[in-house]
C-alpha cells in the first residue's frame, strides 16, 4: 500500500518532488524507517570529515576514494578521506593477561608525508 500511494503521489507531483513525496507518505503510513550504518552508504566528497567505521564498507559513493583503501583494515577505525587512510584504529581483546574482559587499545598511525598515501 505504501509504495502504491507513494508512486501515485510521485506521478502527480513530478520527479522534482521525489524525496518530499516519499517523506510525506512515510509519515502517514505504518511503515517504520530504519537507518543503516555508514558502511552501507558511505558518501565521500571533497568536504567530507573523518568517519567512524566498524566493519567493511559495502556501498561507497565517491569519485576520489576506492573500496580497497577504505577497507584496508576492517576493524573499528576513524577513516579520513582527505588523507586517504585510517587515522585511528581500535582493537578489543577478549581477555587481557589478568582475565579482565574487553580491554581496548587505540593506535594512532604515524603521520605520512604528503604524496605518500
Short mmCIF file of C-alpha atoms in Angstrom, two decimals:
data_model
loop_
_atom_site.label_atom_id
_atom_site.label_comp_id
_atom_site.label_asym_id
_atom_site.label_seq_id
_atom_site.Cartn_x
_atom_site.Cartn_y
_atom_site.Cartn_z
CA UNK A 1 0.00 0.00 0.00
CA UNK A 2 2.76 2.45 0.95
CA UNK A 3 4.63 2.00 -2.33
CA UNK A 4 1.47 2.31 -4.44
CA UNK A 5 0.39 5.50 -2.67
CA UNK A 6 3.90 6.95 -2.92
CA UNK A 7 4.03 6.11 -6.61
CA UNK A 8 0.67 7.84 -7.23
CA UNK A 9 1.80 10.91 -5.28
CA UNK A 10 5.12 10.95 -7.15
CA UNK A 11 3.40 10.76 -10.54
CA UNK A 12 1.06 13.61 -9.64
CA UNK A 13 3.84 15.90 -8.32
CA UNK A 14 6.65 15.10 -10.74
CA UNK A 15 10.15 13.79 -10.19
CA UNK A 16 11.40 17.06 -8.66
CA UNK A 17 9.38 16.24 -5.50
CA UNK A 18 10.53 12.63 -5.16
CA UNK A 19 12.06 12.90 -1.69
CA UNK A 20 9.30 15.16 -0.39
CA UNK A 21 6.61 12.79 -1.65
CA UNK A 22 8.40 9.86 -0.03
CA UNK A 23 8.72 11.65 3.34
CA UNK A 24 5.09 12.83 3.26
CA UNK A 25 3.71 9.37 2.56
CA UNK A 26 6.10 7.71 5.00
CA UNK A 27 4.81 9.92 7.83
CA UNK A 28 1.21 8.94 7.06
CA UNK A 29 1.91 5.22 6.76
CA UNK A 30 2.53 2.50 9.32
CA UNK A 31 5.95 1.79 7.77
CA UNK A 32 8.89 2.36 10.11
CA UNK A 33 12.16 3.51 8.63
CA UNK A 34 15.48 2.23 9.99
CA UNK A 35 18.77 3.93 9.28
CA UNK A 36 21.57 1.71 8.02
CA UNK A 37 25.11 2.14 9.35
CA UNK A 38 27.53 4.33 7.41
CA UNK A 39 29.17 1.23 5.93
CA UNK A 40 26.09 0.64 3.77
CA UNK A 41 26.17 4.07 2.12
CA UNK A 42 29.45 5.91 2.62
CA UNK A 43 29.49 9.16 0.66
CA UNK A 44 32.91 10.74 0.23
CA UNK A 45 33.06 14.28 -1.12
CA UNK A 46 35.90 16.85 -1.03
CA UNK A 47 34.49 18.33 2.20
CA UNK A 48 33.79 15.00 3.97
CA UNK A 49 35.10 14.83 7.53
CA UNK A 50 36.63 11.71 9.04
CA UNK A 51 34.07 8.93 9.59
CA UNK A 52 33.88 6.18 12.21
CA UNK A 53 33.61 2.74 10.63
CA UNK A 54 33.29 -0.61 12.37
CA UNK A 55 33.07 -3.09 9.51
CA UNK A 56 33.60 -3.47 5.77
CA UNK A 57 32.15 -0.65 3.64
CA UNK A 58 29.51 -2.22 1.39
CA UNK A 59 28.44 0.81 -0.69
CA UNK A 60 30.82 3.66 -1.49
CA UNK A 61 29.80 6.79 -3.38
CA UNK A 62 32.94 8.66 -4.35
CA UNK A 63 34.91 9.96 -7.30
CA UNK A 64 38.20 10.07 -5.37
CA UNK A 65 38.12 7.10 -2.99
CA UNK A 66 38.38 3.34 -3.51
CA UNK A 67 36.92 0.41 -1.60
CA UNK A 68 40.41 -1.07 -1.32
CA UNK A 69 41.70 1.95 0.63
CA UNK A 70 38.63 2.32 2.80
CA UNK A 71 38.56 -1.39 3.66
CA UNK A 72 42.32 -1.75 4.07
CA UNK A 73 41.76 -2.59 7.75
CA UNK A 74 38.35 -3.95 8.71
CA UNK A 75 38.44 -3.06 12.41
CA UNK A 76 36.82 -0.21 14.33
CA UNK A 77 38.55 2.81 12.81
CA UNK A 78 38.42 6.52 12.08
CA UNK A 79 38.88 6.95 8.34
CA UNK A 80 39.90 10.35 6.96
CA UNK A 81 39.03 10.73 3.24
CA UNK A 82 41.23 13.83 2.96
CA UNK A 83 44.26 11.73 3.90
CA UNK A 84 43.02 8.54 2.15
CA UNK A 85 43.80 6.45 5.24
CA UNK A 86 42.76 5.36 8.71
CA UNK A 87 43.94 7.91 11.24
CA UNK A 88 42.99 5.82 14.30
CA UNK A 89 42.21 2.15 14.80
CA UNK A 90 40.89 0.34 17.85
CA UNK A 91 41.45 -3.25 18.87
CA UNK A 92 39.43 -5.04 21.51
CA UNK A 93 40.90 -8.09 23.27
CA UNK A 94 38.58 -10.82 24.53
CA UNK A 95 40.64 -11.06 27.73
CA UNK A 96 43.76 -9.36 28.97
CA UNK A 97 46.56 -11.07 30.93
CA UNK A 98 44.60 -10.77 34.20
CA UNK A 99 41.38 -12.19 32.72
CA UNK A 100 39.55 -8.85 32.55
CA UNK A 101 37.17 -8.83 29.56
CA UNK A 102 37.03 -6.37 26.67
CA UNK A 103 40.22 -4.40 27.15
CA UNK A 104 40.52 -1.89 24.30
CA UNK A 105 43.53 -0.29 22.68
CA UNK A 106 43.71 2.72 20.38
CA UNK A 107 46.55 3.19 17.95
CA UNK A 108 47.27 6.44 16.14
CA UNK A 109 49.14 5.81 12.93
CA UNK A 110 52.26 7.79 12.22
CA UNK A 111 51.63 10.85 10.03
CA UNK A 112 52.62 10.30 6.43
CA UNK A 113 54.39 12.78 4.25
CA UNK A 114 52.35 14.49 1.55
CA UNK A 115 52.07 12.45 -1.62
CA UNK A 116 52.86 9.23 0.26
CA UNK A 117 49.31 7.83 0.62
#
